[in-house]
Short mmCIF file of C-alpha atoms in Angstrom, two decimals:
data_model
loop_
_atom_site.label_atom_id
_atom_site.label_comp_id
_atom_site.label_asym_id
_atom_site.label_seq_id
_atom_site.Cartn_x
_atom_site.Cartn_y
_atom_site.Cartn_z
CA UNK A 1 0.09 18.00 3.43
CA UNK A 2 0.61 14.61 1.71
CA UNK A 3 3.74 12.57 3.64
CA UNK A 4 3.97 14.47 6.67
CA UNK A 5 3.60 11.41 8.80
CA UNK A 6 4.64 8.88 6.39
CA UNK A 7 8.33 10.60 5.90
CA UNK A 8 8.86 10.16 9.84
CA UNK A 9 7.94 6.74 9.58
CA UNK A 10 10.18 6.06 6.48
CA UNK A 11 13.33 7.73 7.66
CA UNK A 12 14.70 5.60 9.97
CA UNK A 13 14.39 2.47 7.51
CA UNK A 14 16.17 4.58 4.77
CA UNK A 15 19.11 4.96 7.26
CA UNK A 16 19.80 2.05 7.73
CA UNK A 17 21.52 1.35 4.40
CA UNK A 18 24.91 -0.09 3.94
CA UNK A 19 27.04 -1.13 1.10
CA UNK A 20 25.78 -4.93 1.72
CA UNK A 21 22.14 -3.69 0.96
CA UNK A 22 20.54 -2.31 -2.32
CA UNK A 23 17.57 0.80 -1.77
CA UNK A 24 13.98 -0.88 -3.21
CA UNK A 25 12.17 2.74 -3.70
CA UNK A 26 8.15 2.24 -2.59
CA UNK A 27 5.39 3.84 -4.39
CA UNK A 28 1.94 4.31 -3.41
CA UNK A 29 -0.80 4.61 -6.27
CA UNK A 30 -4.49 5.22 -6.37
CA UNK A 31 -6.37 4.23 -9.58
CA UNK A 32 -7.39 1.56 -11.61
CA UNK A 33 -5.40 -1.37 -11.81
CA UNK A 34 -3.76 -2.42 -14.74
CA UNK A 35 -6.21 -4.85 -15.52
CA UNK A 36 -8.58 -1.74 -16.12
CA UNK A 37 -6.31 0.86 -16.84
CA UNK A 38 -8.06 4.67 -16.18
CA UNK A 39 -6.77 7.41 -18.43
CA UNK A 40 -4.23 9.80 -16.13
CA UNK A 41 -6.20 12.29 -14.21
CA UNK A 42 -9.61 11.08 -14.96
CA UNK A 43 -9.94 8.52 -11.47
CA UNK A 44 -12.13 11.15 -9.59
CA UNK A 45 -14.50 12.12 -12.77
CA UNK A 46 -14.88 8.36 -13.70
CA UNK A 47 -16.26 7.77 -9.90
CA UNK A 48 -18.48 10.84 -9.92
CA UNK A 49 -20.00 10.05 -13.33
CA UNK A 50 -20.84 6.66 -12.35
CA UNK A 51 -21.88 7.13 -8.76
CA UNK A 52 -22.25 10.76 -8.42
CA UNK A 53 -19.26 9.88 -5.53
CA UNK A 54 -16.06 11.73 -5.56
CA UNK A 55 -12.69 10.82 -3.33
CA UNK A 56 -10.93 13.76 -1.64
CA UNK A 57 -8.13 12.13 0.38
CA UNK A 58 -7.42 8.19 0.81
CA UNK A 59 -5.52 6.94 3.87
CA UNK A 60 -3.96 3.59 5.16
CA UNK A 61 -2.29 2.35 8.17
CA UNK A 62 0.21 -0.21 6.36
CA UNK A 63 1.44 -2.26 9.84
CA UNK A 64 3.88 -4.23 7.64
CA UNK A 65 5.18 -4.36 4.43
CA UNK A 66 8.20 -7.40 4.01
CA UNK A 67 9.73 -8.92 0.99
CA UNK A 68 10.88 -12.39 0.85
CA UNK A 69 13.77 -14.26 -0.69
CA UNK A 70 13.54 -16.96 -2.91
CA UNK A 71 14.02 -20.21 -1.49
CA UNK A 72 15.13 -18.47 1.59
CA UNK A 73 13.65 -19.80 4.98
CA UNK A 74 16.61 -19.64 7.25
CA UNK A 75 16.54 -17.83 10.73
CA UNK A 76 19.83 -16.74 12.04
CA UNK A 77 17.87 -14.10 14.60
CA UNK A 78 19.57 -11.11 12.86
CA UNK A 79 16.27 -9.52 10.93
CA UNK A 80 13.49 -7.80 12.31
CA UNK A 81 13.24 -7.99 16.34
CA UNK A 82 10.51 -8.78 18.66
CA UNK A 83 6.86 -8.16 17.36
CA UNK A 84 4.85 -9.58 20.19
CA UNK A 85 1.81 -7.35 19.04
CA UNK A 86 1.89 -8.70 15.61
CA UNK A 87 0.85 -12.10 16.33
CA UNK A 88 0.68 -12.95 12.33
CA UNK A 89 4.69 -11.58 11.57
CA UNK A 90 7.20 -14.35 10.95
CA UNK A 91 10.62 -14.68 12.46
CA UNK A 92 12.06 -15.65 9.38
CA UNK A 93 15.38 -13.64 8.70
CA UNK A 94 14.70 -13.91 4.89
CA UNK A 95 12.22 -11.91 5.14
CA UNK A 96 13.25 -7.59 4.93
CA UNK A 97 10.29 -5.89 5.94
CA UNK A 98 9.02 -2.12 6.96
CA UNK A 99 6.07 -0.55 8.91
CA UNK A 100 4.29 0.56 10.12
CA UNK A 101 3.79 3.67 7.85
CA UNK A 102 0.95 6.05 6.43
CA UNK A 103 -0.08 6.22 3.18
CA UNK A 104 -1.54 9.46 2.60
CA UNK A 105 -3.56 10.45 -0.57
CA UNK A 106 -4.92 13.77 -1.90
CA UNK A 107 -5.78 16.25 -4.17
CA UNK A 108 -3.51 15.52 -7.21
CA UNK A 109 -2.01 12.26 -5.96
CA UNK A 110 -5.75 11.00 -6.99
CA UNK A 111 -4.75 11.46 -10.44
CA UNK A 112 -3.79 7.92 -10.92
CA UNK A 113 -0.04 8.87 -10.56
CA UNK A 114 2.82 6.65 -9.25
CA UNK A 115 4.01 8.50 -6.16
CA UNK A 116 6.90 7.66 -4.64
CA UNK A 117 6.66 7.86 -0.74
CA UNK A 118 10.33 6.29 0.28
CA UNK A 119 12.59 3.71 0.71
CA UNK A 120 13.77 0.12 2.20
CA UNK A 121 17.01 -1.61 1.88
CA UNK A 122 17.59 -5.49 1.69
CA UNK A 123 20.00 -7.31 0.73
CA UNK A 124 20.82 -8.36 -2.87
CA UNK A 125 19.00 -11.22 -4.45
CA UNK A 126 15.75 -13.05 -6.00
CA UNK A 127 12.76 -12.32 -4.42
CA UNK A 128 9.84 -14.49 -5.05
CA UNK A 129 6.81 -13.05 -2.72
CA UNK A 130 5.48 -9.09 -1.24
CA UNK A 131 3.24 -9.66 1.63
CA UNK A 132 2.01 -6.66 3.52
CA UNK A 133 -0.61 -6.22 6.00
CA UNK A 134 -2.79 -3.02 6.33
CA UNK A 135 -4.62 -3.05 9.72
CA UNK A 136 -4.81 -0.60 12.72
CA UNK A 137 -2.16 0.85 14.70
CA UNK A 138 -1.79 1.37 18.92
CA UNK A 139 -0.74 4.77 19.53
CA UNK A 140 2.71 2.95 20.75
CA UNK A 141 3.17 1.89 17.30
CA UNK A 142 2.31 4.56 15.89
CA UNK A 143 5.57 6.41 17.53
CA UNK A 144 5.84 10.53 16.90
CA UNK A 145 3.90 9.95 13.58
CA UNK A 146 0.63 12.38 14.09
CA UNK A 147 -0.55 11.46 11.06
CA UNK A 148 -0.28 8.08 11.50
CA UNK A 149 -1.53 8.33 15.51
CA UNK A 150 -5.09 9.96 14.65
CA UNK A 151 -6.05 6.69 12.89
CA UNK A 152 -4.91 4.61 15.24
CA UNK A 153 -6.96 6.99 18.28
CA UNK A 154 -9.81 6.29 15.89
CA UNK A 155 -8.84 2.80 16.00
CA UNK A 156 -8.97 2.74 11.81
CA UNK A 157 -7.05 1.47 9.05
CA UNK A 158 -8.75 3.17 6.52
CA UNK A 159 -10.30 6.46 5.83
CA UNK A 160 -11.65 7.94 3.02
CA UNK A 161 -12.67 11.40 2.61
CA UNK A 162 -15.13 12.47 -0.13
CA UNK A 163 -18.64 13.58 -1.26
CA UNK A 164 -21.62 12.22 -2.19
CA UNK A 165 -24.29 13.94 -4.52
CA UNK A 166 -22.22 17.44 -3.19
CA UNK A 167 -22.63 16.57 0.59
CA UNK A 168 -19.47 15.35 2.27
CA UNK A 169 -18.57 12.04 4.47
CA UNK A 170 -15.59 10.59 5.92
CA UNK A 171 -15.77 6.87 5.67
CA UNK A 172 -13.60 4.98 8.40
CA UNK A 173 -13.02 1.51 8.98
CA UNK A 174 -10.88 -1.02 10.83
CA UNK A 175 -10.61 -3.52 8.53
CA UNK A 176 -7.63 -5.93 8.31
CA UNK A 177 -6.07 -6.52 4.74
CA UNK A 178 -3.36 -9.05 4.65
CA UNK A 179 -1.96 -10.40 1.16
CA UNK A 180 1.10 -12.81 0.32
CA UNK A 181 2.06 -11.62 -3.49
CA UNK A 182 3.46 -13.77 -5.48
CA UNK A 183 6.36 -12.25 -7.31
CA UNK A 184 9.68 -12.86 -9.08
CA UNK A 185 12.80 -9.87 -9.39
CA UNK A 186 16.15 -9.83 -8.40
CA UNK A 187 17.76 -6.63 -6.84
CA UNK A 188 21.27 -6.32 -7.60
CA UNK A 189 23.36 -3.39 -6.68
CA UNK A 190 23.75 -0.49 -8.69
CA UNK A 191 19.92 -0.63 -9.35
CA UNK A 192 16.92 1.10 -8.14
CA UNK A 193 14.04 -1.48 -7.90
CA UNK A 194 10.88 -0.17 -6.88
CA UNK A 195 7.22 -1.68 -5.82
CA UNK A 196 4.21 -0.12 -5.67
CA UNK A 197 1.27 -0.57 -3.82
CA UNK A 198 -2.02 0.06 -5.80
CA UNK A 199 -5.58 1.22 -4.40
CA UNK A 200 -8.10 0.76 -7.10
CA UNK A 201 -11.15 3.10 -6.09
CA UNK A 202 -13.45 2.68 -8.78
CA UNK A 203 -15.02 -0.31 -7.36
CA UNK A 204 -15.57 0.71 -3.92
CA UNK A 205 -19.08 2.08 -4.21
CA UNK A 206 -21.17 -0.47 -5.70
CA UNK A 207 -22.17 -4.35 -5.41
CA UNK A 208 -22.16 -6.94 -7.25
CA UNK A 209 -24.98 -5.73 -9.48
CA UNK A 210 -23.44 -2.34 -10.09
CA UNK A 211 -25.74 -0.18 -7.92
CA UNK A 212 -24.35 2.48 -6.37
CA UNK A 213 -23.38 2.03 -2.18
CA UNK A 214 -24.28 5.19 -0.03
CA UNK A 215 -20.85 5.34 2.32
CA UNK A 216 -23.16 7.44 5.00
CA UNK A 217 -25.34 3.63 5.39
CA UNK A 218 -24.02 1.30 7.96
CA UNK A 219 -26.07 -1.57 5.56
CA UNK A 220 -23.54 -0.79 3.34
CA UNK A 221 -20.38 -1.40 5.52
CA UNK A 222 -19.55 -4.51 5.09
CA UNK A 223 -19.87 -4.64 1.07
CA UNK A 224 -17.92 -1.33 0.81
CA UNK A 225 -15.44 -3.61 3.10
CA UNK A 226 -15.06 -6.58 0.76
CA UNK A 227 -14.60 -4.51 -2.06
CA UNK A 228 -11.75 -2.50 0.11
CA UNK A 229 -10.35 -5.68 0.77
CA UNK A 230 -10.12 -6.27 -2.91
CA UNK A 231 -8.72 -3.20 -3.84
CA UNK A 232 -5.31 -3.66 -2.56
CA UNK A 233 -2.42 -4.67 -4.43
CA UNK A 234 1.37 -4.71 -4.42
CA UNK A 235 4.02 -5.73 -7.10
CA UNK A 236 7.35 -4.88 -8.17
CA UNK A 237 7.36 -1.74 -10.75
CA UNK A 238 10.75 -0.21 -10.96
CA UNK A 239 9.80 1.98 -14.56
CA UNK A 240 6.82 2.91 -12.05
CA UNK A 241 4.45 3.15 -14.99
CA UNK A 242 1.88 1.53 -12.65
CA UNK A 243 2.06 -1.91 -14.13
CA UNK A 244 3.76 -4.99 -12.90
CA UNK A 245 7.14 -5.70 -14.38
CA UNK A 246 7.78 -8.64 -16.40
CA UNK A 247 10.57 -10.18 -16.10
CA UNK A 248 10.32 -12.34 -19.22
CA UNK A 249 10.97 -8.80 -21.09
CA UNK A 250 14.45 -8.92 -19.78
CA UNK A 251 15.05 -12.64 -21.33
CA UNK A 252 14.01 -11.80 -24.23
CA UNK A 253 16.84 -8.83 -24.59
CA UNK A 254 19.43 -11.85 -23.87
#
């Protein structure tokens, strides 16, 4: 149920490995961020006690997802390809990216869990930013993925699937999420590095003042938006405990 369409998207980036490149696993998690930390398994009972709102399937049309080199900003022409409908992707070669994919959400996957969801390979080195950019798909883009083609027919980025006070509603939006991450990690062969992109739920539902937002209200749209918008993150978490690494851990072994 969970990953049909995303595994078809994934594939073809995992095969294209070679000795010259090191596998970076990616994770997809839904919970609180770290920041805010919610105890394993209790996501969905923390929204329903505070907004009598419970989340029954999250899903995201990640176009792109690319991971840049430090200090890197050369352009040999060998990375990537055209992208004439992405009129925000860079030709830089020192930049490895992948998309666009599905993430796809339910059931126990809500639980706040780290969930790995597949691979991309790039070439050894420092890395010092994540950008990725979730935003509707065309059906063209969206290739033999079904999954990942029924958003973009709705023309959505986003849906989420839930209930409110025991009724149910599918909330779907187009909104465009684009983020440039700061980050620092090396990938070195022999390693498994992993990043993980986190969806933080529990503030989706209310404003600024706490009160509860009623997804079935179009007044409520745009707030519900924002605080999508906001939700989003991505770092580099190769223990995939859900927290970003520190790499100041690692000098201190020294």
């Amino acid at each position: 149920m969970r990953f049909i369409g995303l595994f078809t998207s994934l594939m073809l980036f995992s095969a294209c490995g070679s000795e010259e490149t090191v596998k970076v696993g990616l994770s997809a998690r839904v919970g609180a961020s770290s920041g805010a930390q919610a105890v394993r398994g209790k996501v969905a009972q923390q929204l329903e006690a505070s907004t009598g709102i419970t989340i029954d399937r999250v899903r995201l049309s990640v176009r792109e997802l690319e991971l840049e080199h430090e200090g890197d900003d050369s352009d040999d022409g060998q990375q990537g390809g055209p992208d004439e409908d992405r009129p925000d992707s860079r030709d830089d070669d020192s930049e490895q990216e992948i998309g666009p994919f599905l993430i796809d959400l339910s059931e126990e996957d809500l639980n706040g869990r780290v969930i790995r969801v597949g691979n991309l390979h790039v070439e050894p080195g420092i890395f010092d930013e994540i950008e990725f950019d979730i935003g509707k798909v065309s059906t063209t883009e969206a290739g033999e993925d079904a999954a990942l083609k029924e958003l973009a027919q709705l023309g959505a980025s986003v849906i989420i699937d839930g209930s409110i006070d025991g009724e149910p509603f599918s909330f779907v939006s187009s909104i465009r999420v684009e983020q440039e991450r700061e980050a620092h990690f090396e990938v070195k062969q022999g390693e498994e590095p992993n990043i993980t992109i986190n969806i933080d739920p529990t503030g989706w539902f209310v404003d600024a003042e706490g009160q509860r937002l009623d997804p079935r209200n179009e007044s409520a749209r745009s707030t519900i938006e924002d605080n999508l918008r906001r939700s989003i993150d991505a770092f580099d978490d190769d223990d995939m405990d859900s927290n970003e690494d520190d790499d100041s851990d690692d000098n201190q072994d020294d």
